[in-house]
XYZ file of C-alpha atoms in Angstrom:
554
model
C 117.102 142.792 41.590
C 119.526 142.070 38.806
C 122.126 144.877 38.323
C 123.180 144.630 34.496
C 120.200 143.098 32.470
C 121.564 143.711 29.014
C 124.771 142.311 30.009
C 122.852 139.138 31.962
C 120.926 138.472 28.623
C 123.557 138.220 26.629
C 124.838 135.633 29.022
C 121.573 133.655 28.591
C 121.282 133.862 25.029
C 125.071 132.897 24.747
C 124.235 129.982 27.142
C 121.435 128.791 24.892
C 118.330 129.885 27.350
C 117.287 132.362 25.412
C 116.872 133.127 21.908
C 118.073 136.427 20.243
C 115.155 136.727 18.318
C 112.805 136.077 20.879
C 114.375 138.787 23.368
C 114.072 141.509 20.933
C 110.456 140.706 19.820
C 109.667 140.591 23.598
C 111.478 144.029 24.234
C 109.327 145.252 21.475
C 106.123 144.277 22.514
C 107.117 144.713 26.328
C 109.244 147.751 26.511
C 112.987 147.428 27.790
C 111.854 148.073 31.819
C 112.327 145.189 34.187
C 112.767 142.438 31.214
C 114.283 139.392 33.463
C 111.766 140.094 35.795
C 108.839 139.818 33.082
C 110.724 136.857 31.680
C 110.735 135.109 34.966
C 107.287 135.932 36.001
C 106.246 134.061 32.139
C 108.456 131.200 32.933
C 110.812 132.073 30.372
C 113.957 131.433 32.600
C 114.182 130.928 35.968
C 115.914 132.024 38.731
C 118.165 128.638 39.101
C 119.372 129.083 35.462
C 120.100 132.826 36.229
C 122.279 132.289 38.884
C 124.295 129.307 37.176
C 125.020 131.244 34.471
C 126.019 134.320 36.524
C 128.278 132.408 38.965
C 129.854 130.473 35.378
C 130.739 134.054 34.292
C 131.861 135.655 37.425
C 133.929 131.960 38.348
C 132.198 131.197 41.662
C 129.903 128.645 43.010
C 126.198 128.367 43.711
C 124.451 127.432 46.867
C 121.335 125.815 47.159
C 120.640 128.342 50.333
C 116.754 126.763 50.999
C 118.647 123.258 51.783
C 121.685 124.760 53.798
C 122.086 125.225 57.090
C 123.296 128.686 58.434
C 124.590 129.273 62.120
C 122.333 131.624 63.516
C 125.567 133.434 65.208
C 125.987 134.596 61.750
C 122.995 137.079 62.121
C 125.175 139.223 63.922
C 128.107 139.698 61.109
C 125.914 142.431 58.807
C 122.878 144.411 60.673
C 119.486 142.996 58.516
C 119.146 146.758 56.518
C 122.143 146.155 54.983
C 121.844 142.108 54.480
C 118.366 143.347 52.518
C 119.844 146.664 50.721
C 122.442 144.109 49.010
C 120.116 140.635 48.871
C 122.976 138.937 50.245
C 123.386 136.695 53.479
C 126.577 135.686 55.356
C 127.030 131.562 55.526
C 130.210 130.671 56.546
C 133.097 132.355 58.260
C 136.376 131.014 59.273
C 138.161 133.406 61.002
C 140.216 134.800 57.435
C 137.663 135.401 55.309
C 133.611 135.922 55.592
C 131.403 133.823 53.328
C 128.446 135.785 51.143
C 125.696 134.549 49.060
C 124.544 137.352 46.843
C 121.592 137.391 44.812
C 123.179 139.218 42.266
C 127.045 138.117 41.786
C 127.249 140.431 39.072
C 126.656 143.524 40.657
C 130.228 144.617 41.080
C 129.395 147.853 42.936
C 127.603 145.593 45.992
C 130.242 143.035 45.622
C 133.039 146.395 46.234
C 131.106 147.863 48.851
C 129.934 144.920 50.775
C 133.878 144.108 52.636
C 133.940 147.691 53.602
C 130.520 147.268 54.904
C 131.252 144.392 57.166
C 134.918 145.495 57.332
C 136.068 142.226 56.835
C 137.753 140.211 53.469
C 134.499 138.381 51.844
C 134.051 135.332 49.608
C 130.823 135.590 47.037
C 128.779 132.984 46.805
C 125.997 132.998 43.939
C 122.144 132.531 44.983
C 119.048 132.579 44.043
C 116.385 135.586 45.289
C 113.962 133.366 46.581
C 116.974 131.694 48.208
C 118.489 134.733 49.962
C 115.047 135.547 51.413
C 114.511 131.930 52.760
C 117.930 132.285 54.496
C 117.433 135.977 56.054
C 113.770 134.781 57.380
C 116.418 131.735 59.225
C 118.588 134.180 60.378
C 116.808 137.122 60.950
C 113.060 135.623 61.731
C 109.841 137.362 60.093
C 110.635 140.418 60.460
C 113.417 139.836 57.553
C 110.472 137.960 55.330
C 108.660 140.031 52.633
C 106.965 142.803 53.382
C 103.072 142.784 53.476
C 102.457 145.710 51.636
C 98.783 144.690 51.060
C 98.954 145.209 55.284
C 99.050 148.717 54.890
C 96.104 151.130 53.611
C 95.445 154.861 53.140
C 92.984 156.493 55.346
C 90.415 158.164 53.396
C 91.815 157.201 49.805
C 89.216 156.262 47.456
C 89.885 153.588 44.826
C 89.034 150.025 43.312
C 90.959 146.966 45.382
C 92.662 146.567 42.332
C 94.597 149.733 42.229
C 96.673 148.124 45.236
C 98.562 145.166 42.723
C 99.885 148.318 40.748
C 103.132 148.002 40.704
C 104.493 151.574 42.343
C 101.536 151.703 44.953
C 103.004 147.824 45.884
C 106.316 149.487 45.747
C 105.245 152.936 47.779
C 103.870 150.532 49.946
C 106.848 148.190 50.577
C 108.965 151.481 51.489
C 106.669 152.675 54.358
C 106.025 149.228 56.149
C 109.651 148.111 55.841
C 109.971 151.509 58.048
C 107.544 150.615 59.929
C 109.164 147.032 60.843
C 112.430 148.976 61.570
C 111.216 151.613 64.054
C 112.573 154.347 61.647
C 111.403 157.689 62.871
C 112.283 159.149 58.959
C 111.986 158.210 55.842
C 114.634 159.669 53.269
C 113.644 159.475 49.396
C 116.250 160.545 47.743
C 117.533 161.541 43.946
C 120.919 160.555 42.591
C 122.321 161.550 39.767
C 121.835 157.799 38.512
C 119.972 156.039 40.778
C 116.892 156.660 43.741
C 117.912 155.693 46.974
C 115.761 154.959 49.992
C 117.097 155.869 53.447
C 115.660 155.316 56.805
C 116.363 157.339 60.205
C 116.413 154.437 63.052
C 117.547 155.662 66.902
C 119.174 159.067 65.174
C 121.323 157.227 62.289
C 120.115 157.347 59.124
C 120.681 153.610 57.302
C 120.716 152.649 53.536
C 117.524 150.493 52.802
C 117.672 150.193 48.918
C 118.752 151.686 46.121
C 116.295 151.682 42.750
C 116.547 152.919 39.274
C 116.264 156.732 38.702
C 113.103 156.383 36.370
C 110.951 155.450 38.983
C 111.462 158.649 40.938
C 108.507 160.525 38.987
C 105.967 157.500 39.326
C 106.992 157.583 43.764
C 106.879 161.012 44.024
C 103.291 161.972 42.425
C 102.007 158.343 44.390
C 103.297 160.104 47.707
C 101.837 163.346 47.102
C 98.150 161.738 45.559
C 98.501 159.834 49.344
C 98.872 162.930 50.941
C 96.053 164.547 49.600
C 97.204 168.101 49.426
C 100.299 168.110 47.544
C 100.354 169.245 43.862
C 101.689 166.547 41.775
C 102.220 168.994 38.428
C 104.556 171.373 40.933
C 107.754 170.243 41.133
C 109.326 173.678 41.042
C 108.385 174.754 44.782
C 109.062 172.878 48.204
C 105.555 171.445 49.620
C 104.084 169.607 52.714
C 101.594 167.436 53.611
C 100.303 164.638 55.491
C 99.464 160.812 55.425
C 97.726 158.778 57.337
C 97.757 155.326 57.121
C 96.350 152.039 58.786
C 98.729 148.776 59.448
C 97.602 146.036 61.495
C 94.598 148.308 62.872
C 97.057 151.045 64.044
C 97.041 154.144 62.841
C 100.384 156.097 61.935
C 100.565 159.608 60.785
C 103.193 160.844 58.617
C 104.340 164.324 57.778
C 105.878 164.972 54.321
C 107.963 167.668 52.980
C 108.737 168.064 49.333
C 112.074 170.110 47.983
C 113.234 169.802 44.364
C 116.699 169.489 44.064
C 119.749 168.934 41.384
C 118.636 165.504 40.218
C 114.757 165.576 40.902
C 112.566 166.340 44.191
C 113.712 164.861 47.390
C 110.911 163.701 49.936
C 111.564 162.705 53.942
C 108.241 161.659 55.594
C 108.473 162.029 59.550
C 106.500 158.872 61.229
C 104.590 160.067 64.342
C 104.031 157.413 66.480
C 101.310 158.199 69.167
C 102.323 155.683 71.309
C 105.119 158.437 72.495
C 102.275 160.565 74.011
C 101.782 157.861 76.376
C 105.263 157.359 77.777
C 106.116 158.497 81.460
C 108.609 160.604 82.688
C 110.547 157.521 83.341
C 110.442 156.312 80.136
C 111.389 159.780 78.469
C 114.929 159.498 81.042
C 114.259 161.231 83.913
C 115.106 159.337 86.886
C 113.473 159.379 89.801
C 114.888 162.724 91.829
C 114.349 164.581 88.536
C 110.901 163.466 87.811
C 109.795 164.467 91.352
C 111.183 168.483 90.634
C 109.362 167.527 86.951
C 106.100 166.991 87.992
C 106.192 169.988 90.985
C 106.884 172.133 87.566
C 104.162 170.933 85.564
C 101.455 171.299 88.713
C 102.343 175.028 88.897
C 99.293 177.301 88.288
C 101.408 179.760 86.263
C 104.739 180.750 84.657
C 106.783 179.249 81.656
C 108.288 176.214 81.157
C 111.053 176.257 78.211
C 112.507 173.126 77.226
C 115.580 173.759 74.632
C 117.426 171.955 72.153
C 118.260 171.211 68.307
C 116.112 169.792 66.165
C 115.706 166.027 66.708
C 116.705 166.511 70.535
C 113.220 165.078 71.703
C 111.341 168.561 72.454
C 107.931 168.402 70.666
C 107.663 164.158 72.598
C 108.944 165.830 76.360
C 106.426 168.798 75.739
C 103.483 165.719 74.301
C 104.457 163.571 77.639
C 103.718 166.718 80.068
C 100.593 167.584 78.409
C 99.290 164.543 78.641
C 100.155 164.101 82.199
C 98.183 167.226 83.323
C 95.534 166.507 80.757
C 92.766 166.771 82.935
C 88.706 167.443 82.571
C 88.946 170.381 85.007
C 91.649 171.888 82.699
C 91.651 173.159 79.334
C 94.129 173.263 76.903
C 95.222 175.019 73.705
C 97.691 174.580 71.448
C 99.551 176.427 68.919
C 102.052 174.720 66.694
C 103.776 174.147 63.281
C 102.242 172.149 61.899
C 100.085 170.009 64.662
C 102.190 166.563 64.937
C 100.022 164.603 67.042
C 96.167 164.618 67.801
C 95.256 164.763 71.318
C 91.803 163.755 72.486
C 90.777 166.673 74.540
C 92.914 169.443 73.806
C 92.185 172.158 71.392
C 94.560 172.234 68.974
C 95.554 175.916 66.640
C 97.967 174.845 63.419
C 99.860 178.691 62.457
C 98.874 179.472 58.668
C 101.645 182.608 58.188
C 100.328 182.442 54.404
C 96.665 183.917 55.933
C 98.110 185.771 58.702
C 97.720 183.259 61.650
C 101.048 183.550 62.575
C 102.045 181.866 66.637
C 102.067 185.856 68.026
C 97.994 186.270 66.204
C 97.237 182.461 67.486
C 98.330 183.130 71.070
C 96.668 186.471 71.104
C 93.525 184.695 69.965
C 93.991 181.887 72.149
C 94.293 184.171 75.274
C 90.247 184.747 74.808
C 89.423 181.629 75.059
C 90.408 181.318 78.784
C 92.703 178.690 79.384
C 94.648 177.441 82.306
C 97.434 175.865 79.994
C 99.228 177.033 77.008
C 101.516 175.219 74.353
C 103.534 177.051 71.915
C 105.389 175.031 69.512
C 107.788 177.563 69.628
C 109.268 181.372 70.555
C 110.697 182.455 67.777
C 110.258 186.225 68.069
C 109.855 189.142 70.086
C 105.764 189.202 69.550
C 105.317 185.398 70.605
C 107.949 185.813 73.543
C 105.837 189.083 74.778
C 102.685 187.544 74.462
C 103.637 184.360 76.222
C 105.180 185.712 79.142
C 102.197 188.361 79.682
C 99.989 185.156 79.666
C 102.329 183.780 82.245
C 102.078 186.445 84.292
C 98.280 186.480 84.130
C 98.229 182.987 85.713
C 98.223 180.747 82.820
C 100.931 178.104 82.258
C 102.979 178.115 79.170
C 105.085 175.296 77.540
C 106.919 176.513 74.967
C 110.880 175.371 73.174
C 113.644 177.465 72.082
C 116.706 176.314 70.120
C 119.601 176.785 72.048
C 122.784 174.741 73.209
C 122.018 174.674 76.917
C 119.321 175.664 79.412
C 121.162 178.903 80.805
C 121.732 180.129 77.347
C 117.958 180.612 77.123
C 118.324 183.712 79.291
C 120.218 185.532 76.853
C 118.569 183.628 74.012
C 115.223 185.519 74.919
C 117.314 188.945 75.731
C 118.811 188.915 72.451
C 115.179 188.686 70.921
C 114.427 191.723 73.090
C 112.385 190.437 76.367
C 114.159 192.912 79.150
C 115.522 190.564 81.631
C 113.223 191.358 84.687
C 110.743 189.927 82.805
C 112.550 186.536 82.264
C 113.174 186.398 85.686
C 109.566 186.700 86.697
C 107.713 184.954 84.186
C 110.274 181.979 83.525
C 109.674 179.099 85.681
C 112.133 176.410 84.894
C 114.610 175.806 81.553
C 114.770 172.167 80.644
C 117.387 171.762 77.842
C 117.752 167.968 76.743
C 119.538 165.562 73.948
C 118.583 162.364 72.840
C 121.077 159.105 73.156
C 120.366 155.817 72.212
C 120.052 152.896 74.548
C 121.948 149.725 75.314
C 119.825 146.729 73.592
C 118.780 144.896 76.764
C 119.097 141.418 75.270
C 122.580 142.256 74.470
C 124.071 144.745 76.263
C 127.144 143.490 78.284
C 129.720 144.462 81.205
C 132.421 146.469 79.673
C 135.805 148.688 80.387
C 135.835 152.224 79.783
C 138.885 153.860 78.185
C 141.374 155.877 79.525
C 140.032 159.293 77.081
C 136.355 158.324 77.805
C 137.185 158.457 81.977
C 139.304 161.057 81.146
C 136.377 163.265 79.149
C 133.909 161.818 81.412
C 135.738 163.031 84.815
C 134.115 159.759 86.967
C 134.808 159.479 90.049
C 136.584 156.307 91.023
C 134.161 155.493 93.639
C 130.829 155.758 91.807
C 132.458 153.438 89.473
C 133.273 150.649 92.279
C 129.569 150.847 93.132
C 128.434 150.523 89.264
C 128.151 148.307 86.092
C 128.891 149.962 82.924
C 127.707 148.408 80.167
C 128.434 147.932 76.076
C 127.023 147.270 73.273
C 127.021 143.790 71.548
C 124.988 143.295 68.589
C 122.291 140.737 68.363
C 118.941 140.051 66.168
C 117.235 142.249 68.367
C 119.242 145.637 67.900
C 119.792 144.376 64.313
C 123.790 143.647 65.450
C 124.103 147.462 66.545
C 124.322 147.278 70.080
C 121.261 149.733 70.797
C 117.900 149.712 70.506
C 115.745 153.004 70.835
C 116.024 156.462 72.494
C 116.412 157.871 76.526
C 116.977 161.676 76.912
C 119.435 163.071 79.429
C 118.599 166.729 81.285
C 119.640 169.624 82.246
C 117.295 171.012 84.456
C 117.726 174.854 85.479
C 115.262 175.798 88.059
C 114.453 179.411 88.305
C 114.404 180.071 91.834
C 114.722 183.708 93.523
C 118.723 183.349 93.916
C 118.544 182.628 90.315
C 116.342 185.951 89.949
C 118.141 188.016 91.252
C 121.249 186.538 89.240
C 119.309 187.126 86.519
C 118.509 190.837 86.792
C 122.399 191.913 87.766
C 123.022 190.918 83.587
C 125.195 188.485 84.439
C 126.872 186.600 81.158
C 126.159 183.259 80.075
C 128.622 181.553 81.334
C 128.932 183.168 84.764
C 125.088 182.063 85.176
C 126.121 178.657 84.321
C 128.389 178.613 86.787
C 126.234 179.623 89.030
C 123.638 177.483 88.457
C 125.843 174.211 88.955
C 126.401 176.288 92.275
C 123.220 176.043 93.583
C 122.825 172.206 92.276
C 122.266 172.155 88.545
C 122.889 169.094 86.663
C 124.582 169.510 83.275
C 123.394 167.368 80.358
C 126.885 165.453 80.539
C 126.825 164.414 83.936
C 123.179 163.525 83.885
C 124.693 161.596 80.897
C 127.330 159.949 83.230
C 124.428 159.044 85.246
C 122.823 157.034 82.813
C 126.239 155.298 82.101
C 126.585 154.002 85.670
C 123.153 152.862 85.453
C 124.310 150.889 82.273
C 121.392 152.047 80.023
C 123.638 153.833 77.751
C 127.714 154.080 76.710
C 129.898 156.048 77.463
C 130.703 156.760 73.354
C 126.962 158.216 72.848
C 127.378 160.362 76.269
C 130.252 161.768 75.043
C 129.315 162.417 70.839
C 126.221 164.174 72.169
C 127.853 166.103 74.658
C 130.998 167.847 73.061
C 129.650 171.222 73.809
C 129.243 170.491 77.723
C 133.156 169.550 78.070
C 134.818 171.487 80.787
């Protein structure tokens, strides 16, 4: 909490709350780690005293924050991440400057990055801690309160209650549920060179949560991996993964972890997999309604392959989830094959590849192919083997889901030549290319009507008259979206059917780009105007459209 204790000691001691003698007998007996904080907790000081004596030195005042009142409009002036990454809350604001209580008025590096933060000038205030957190619960509600880490448990870990008051499983703890509370789909733990800081990934963009002394990076890490299970806490000279599962609130939530030493210590990110996205519709996922009807007539075909493309983070794995699930049916079995297996899905049989034992996706799917299915997953084609093997399935009347990585859907075409499948084969085994991004939604509580600019209906092309007949729409910023303006994910499509026009383009070699062209012939969508789409519909802007579309520009 406190920035500079040595410094803030010194302070007290010259200030006649502490005595000299005192703080180095209690340094000796208690080590030099988290002093003010032991002090505090033995009623040595308190947190009143602290702050008088900081704001004395630094020449600013202290409010009483847990008998002031704080316009709630005030929520929307820094998002609730940042408000609890700096302990400080915004209590005033008069058009010239912004007014800040900080917990910690002598932490010059907040107090420097804090204006840029909120990009306006900023007056400090000087507060207590238990003070800043009664005024973020006002402004924010419970969901800026403490966190509960006594909510959350490890599945399967063995251990006396009292393990859980140590202070780095309480701290381990804290990290995941505050994720939790923010929807983050990552969590980022990550070495300095001086300090540990904790970042989360919320609707694509990763956010600064806190930032903690570098010493405690050893104690996190091995508590992560002795969660996991399977991790090796005396390796820290190799990358690992594993897996945690944990209960909150009697939901369960599965988290993937992947270890990589770097320059200043191992790094860990921990992917959240929430289940509840193998339950959303099409609709949900962003396909409207003319789309989800050419979807689903996909999906009920007895054979072929369905490819759905992308980068990483584009959605693929949760669009691939959603389909299974929707054709999940007790007269059909399903396998699997994937790296590793993200989600667990009650009656589907599921293959993880081990390459270090030789079950690699081309020996899976040949295995799998004996077990007679009518559907097939592969997490991925990523060589000639596993594209040969799928596409012989296909043609054997079995129905293959599978993802490649590339820009757009037509690209797959020469994606899968340029691995070495001969291109009649494409054409008669490939039933559909789905290539998708991800862009995050308008908040609905805030979203409002708004103008577009002359380069966005420029890069966007719009037609005049499909904007007469719509509302676009903006984002705002309230305690919902955290003052962002969006809340949550919607994909936008590019569906390439593979019809027998498209065939027979297909097997005369045409290039890339004279397929695309093509293709938008005969009626193909392109992932920026299905994103223009979902800007006259006003779920998304036209600024997210257009970031995750760059490559679609014509």
């Amino acid at each position: 909490m406190y920035s500079n204790e040595d410094y803030l000691i010194e302070l007290l001691v010259e200030a006649g709350h502490l005595d000299a003698g005192y703080v180095q007998e209690f340094k000796a007996a208690m080590g030099d780690e988290h002093t003010i904080q032991l002090m505090l907790d033995r009623g040595d000081v308190n947190e009143t005293v602290i702050a008088q004596v900081s704001a004395a030195n630094a020449g600013a005042e202290v409010l009483d924050l847990q008998n002031t009142f704080i316009d709630a409009s005030l929520a929307g002036r820094i998002s609730l991440a940042d408000a609890k990454r700096f302990h400080a809350v915004p209590v005033g604001d008069d058009g010239s400057y912004l007014a800040m209580a900080v917990a910690d008025i002598l932490d010059f590096e907040s107090l420097d990055s804090i204006p840029h933060i909120v990009g306006r000038e900023v007056t400090f205030y000087a507060a207590t801690p238990t003070g800043i957190t009664h005024a973020l619960t006002q402004l924010y509600g419970e969901e800026a309160g403490a966190v509960d880490s006594s909510a959350l448990t490890v599945v399967g870990e063995a251990g006396a209650d009292g393990d859980s008051e140590a202070p780095v499983i309480k701290m381990v703890s804290g990290i995941l549920v505050d994720a939790f509370k923010m929807r983050a789909s990552d969590i980022h733990i990550e070495p300095l060179e001086t300090s540990l800081r904790i970042r989360n990934r919320v609707d694509g963009k990763l956010i600064d949560c806190a930032n903690h002394p570098k010493k405690l990076l050893p104690a996190v890490i091995a508590r992560l991996k002795v969660m996991s299970g399977s991790m090796s806490i005396a390796e820290k000279r190799l990358p690992q993964d594993g897996r945690i599962q944990v209960r909150m609130g009697g939901k369960e939530v599965d988290l993937r972890v992947s270890s990589v030493p770097s320059n200043h210590g191992e790094s860990i990110v921990m992917r959240i997999l929430d289940k509840s996205a193998l339950n959303l519709g099409l609709g949900q996922l962003g396909f409207f309604s003319d789309d989800q009807e050419t979807f689903k007539e996909l999906i009920g075909l007895p054979d072929g392959i369905i490819l759905v493309t992308g980068p990483t983070g584009s959605g693929k794995t949760t669009t691939l989830y959603a389909c299974l699930n929707q054709i999940n049916k007790p007269d059909k079995k399903i396998i699997t094959v994937e790296d590793p297996v993200e989600y667990e899905m009650a009656g589907i049989n599921q293959v993880m590849v081990r390459a270090d034992i030789g079950m690699t996706f081309a020996a899976a799917l040949r295995s799998m192919l004996r077990q007679a299915p009518n559907i097939i997953m592969v997490g991925e084609i990523r060589d000639k083997e596993t594209a040969e093997i799928a596409i012989q399935a296909s043609l054997t009347g079995h129905l293959v889901f599978s993802t490649l990585h590339t820009n757009d859907a037509p690209s797959a075409v020469a994606r899968l030549a340029d691995i070495g499948i001969k291109r009649f084969l494409v054409a008669s085994a490939v039933r559909a290319i789905i290539a998708q991004r991800l862009v995050r939604k308008l908040c609905d509580k805030c979203k409002a009507p708004a103008t577009l600019t002359e380069k966005e209906l420029r890069m966007l092309s719009i037609d005049p008259a499909l904007m007469a007949e719509s509302t676009i729409m903006g984002p705002v910023g309230c305690e919902n979206c955290r003052g962002g303006g969006y809340r949550g994910r919607i994909g936008i499509f590019e569906m390439f059917v593979i019809d027998d026009e498209v065939r027979h383009l297909i097997n005369q070699n045409l290039s890339t780009p004279q397929l695309r062209r093509r293709a938008r012939e005969f009626g193909m969508r392109t992932l920026r105007e299905d994103g223009i789409r979902k800007v006259l519909a006003g779920a998304t802007s036209a600024e997210e459209v257009i970031g995750v579309t760059m490559s679609d520009a014509e």
